[in-house]
Short mmCIF file of C-alpha atoms in Angstrom, two decimals:
data_model
loop_
_atom_site.label_atom_id
_atom_site.label_comp_id
_atom_site.label_asym_id
_atom_site.label_seq_id
_atom_site.Cartn_x
_atom_site.Cartn_y
_atom_site.Cartn_z
CA MET U 1 105.61 108.00 120.09
CA LYS U 2 109.08 105.56 120.79
CA ILE U 3 109.32 102.40 119.78
CA ASN U 4 111.72 100.13 120.73
CA ARG U 5 113.97 98.35 118.45
CA PHE U 6 114.83 95.06 120.04
CA PHE U 7 111.12 94.43 121.15
CA PHE U 8 110.87 92.94 117.20
CA ASN U 9 113.48 90.19 118.26
CA ASN U 10 110.38 88.76 118.70
CA LYS U 11 109.04 87.56 115.50
CA ASP U 12 105.39 87.58 116.98
CA TYR U 13 105.43 90.71 118.11
CA VAL U 14 102.86 93.87 116.99
CA PHE U 15 102.96 97.59 118.41
CA GLU U 16 99.31 99.09 117.56
CA SER U 17 98.68 102.54 118.53
CA ASP U 18 96.53 105.30 117.96
CA PHE U 19 98.17 108.96 116.78
CA ASP U 20 97.25 112.41 117.46
CA PHE U 21 98.50 114.80 114.66
CA SER U 22 96.41 117.37 115.66
CA ASN U 23 98.91 120.05 116.67
CA GLU U 24 100.61 119.19 113.30
CA HIS U 25 100.68 121.99 111.15
CA PHE U 26 100.64 120.81 107.17
CA ASP U 27 100.52 123.16 103.95
CA GLU U 28 97.03 124.68 103.76
CA ASN U 29 97.01 124.21 100.00
CA HIS U 30 97.37 120.58 100.73
CA ILE U 31 96.42 119.25 103.93
CA ARG U 32 94.29 120.88 106.68
CA SER U 33 93.90 118.34 109.26
CA VAL U 34 94.69 114.49 109.81
CA SER U 35 92.92 112.54 112.17
CA ASN U 36 91.69 109.20 113.59
CA VAL U 37 95.44 107.83 112.97
CA HIS U 38 95.66 104.14 113.94
CA ALA U 39 98.72 101.79 112.90
CA LYS U 40 99.59 98.56 113.50
CA ILE U 41 103.41 97.48 112.93
CA THR U 42 105.00 94.00 112.71
CA GLY U 43 108.52 93.80 111.86
CA GLN U 44 111.95 91.45 112.06
CA ILE U 45 115.63 92.41 112.47
CA PHE U 46 118.06 90.94 110.16
CA GLU U 47 122.04 91.96 111.80
CA ASP U 48 121.32 95.93 111.49
CA LEU U 49 118.51 96.36 109.67
CA LEU U 50 114.65 96.59 111.09
CA MET U 51 112.30 95.87 108.61
CA LEU U 52 108.89 96.84 109.48
CA LYS U 53 105.19 96.02 107.90
CA VAL U 54 103.37 99.02 108.49
CA GLN U 55 99.62 99.32 108.43
CA VAL U 56 97.84 102.98 108.40
CA LYS U 57 94.42 104.02 108.89
CA ALA U 58 93.69 107.54 108.94
CA HIS U 59 91.25 110.56 108.26
CA VAL U 60 92.12 113.69 106.04
CA VAL U 61 90.98 116.49 105.45
CA GLY U 62 92.18 117.82 101.90
CA VAL U 63 91.60 120.86 99.57
CA CYS U 64 89.58 120.98 96.44
CA ALA U 65 92.38 122.06 93.36
CA TYR U 66 89.38 123.98 91.93
CA THR U 67 87.33 125.49 94.58
CA LEU U 68 89.82 125.18 98.05
CA GLU U 69 86.67 123.72 99.84
CA ASP U 70 87.58 120.91 101.87
CA VAL U 71 87.58 117.71 100.76
CA PRO U 72 87.50 114.12 103.32
CA LEU U 73 89.65 111.22 102.22
CA ASP U 74 89.91 107.95 104.18
CA LEU U 75 93.32 106.24 103.83
CA ASN U 76 94.53 102.84 104.09
CA ILE U 77 98.36 102.25 103.79
CA LYS U 78 100.66 99.36 103.80
CA GLU U 79 104.25 100.06 103.72
CA ASN U 80 107.24 98.85 104.34
CA ILE U 81 110.05 100.77 106.04
CA GLU U 82 113.50 99.33 106.55
CA ILE U 83 115.58 101.41 109.48
CA SER U 84 119.26 100.92 110.27
CA ASP U 85 121.52 101.68 113.42
CA GLU U 86 124.32 102.18 110.95
CA VAL U 87 124.68 104.68 108.74
CA GLU U 88 124.06 103.18 104.49
CA ASP U 89 124.46 104.53 101.40
CA ASP U 90 120.76 103.99 100.74
CA ASP U 91 118.13 105.83 99.75
CA VAL U 92 115.05 104.05 101.36
CA ILE U 93 116.81 102.91 104.50
CA PHE U 94 116.38 105.29 107.54
CA TYR U 95 119.21 105.40 109.96
CA GLU U 96 118.26 105.65 113.76
CA LYS U 97 121.09 105.63 116.24
CA ASN U 98 119.38 104.69 119.76
CA PRO U 99 117.24 101.26 119.41
CA ILE U 100 114.42 103.32 121.50
CA PHE U 101 113.59 106.15 118.71
CA ASP U 102 110.17 108.00 117.43
CA ILE U 103 107.58 106.47 115.31
CA ASP U 104 105.34 109.35 114.35
CA PRO U 105 107.41 111.15 111.64
CA TYR U 106 107.46 107.63 109.79
CA ILE U 107 103.33 107.47 110.03
CA LEU U 108 102.79 110.96 109.37
CA SER U 109 105.05 111.16 106.43
CA LEU U 110 103.48 107.78 105.24
CA ILE U 111 100.42 109.47 105.58
CA VAL U 112 101.28 112.76 103.97
CA SER U 113 103.01 110.92 100.41
CA ASN U 114 99.38 109.14 100.10
CA VAL U 115 97.52 112.16 99.92
CA PRO U 116 97.52 113.05 96.27
CA THR U 117 99.07 116.56 95.45
CA LYS U 118 95.86 117.43 93.31
CA LEU U 119 92.72 116.21 95.31
CA VAL U 120 88.98 117.58 93.49
CA LYS U 121 85.56 117.41 95.15
CA GLU U 122 83.44 115.12 93.30
CA GLY U 123 80.87 117.60 91.23
CA ALA U 124 83.44 120.70 91.20
CA LYS U 125 84.41 122.31 88.04
CA LEU U 126 87.47 124.76 87.31
CA PRO U 127 85.84 128.53 87.42
CA GLU U 128 85.20 129.86 84.11
CA SER U 129 85.43 133.68 84.98
CA GLY U 130 85.35 135.88 87.42
CA GLU U 131 85.39 139.36 88.88
CA GLY U 132 89.17 140.76 87.98
CA TYR U 133 90.50 137.24 85.69
CA ARG U 134 89.19 135.03 82.96
CA VAL U 135 90.28 131.37 82.37
CA ILE U 136 91.09 130.63 78.93
CA SER U 137 93.21 127.43 77.37
CA GLU U 138 97.01 127.52 76.80
CA ASP U 139 96.46 128.07 73.09
CA GLU U 140 94.03 131.02 73.49
CA TYR U 141 96.78 132.65 75.37
CA ARG U 142 99.61 131.71 73.39
CA LYS U 143 97.75 133.21 70.38
CA GLU U 144 97.24 136.14 72.40
CA GLN U 145 100.74 136.87 73.04
CA GLN U 146 101.59 136.97 69.50
CA ASN U 147 99.30 139.22 68.31
CA LYS U 148 99.86 141.46 71.61
CA LYS U 149 102.34 144.40 70.96
CA ASP U 150 104.61 145.28 73.45
CA SER U 151 103.58 149.11 74.48
CA ARG U 152 106.92 149.73 75.90
CA TRP U 153 108.46 150.39 72.50
CA ASP U 154 105.96 152.50 71.55
CA ILE U 155 107.45 156.03 72.61
CA LEU U 156 110.18 155.06 69.94
CA ASP U 157 107.63 155.30 67.15
CA THR U 158 108.05 159.33 68.02
CA ILE U 159 111.46 159.86 67.87
CA ASP U 160 112.65 161.39 64.36
CA LEU U 161 115.51 160.10 63.73
CA ASP U 162 115.43 161.98 60.12
CA LYS U 163 116.85 165.37 62.04
#
């Protein structure tokens, strides 16, 4: 959705809209879908800097880190975004050359950055073992590795060096 920077010269201007991210592709191990996105944006212009106050409400379906099942998550995000029409040497100020620009990437990045990287569904527990694998602690793993003999070198034991 396009937004016009100059509308924010009026300090009472409010941009409010619903966004559709149903066609977006996400990391399948982090987010499955984003829906019901509504954003309210207010802002002010200070010389070449557009300072936006963004409020986003969204419904996200994430992935449980233990079971890989869907985890519903409702987000209420309040963030500030600073946009300049001049290239800045600042990591927090975004550059938009034209006065009319697409706000969708900013809204989507706010949503993605507010979804925890490790979601755990309520009541989910780590699996204890299964076919072809077992779950052990790091300490148990280290003990096994210390006691483990490297079979690649066993053939050297058969060589007779006294000949």
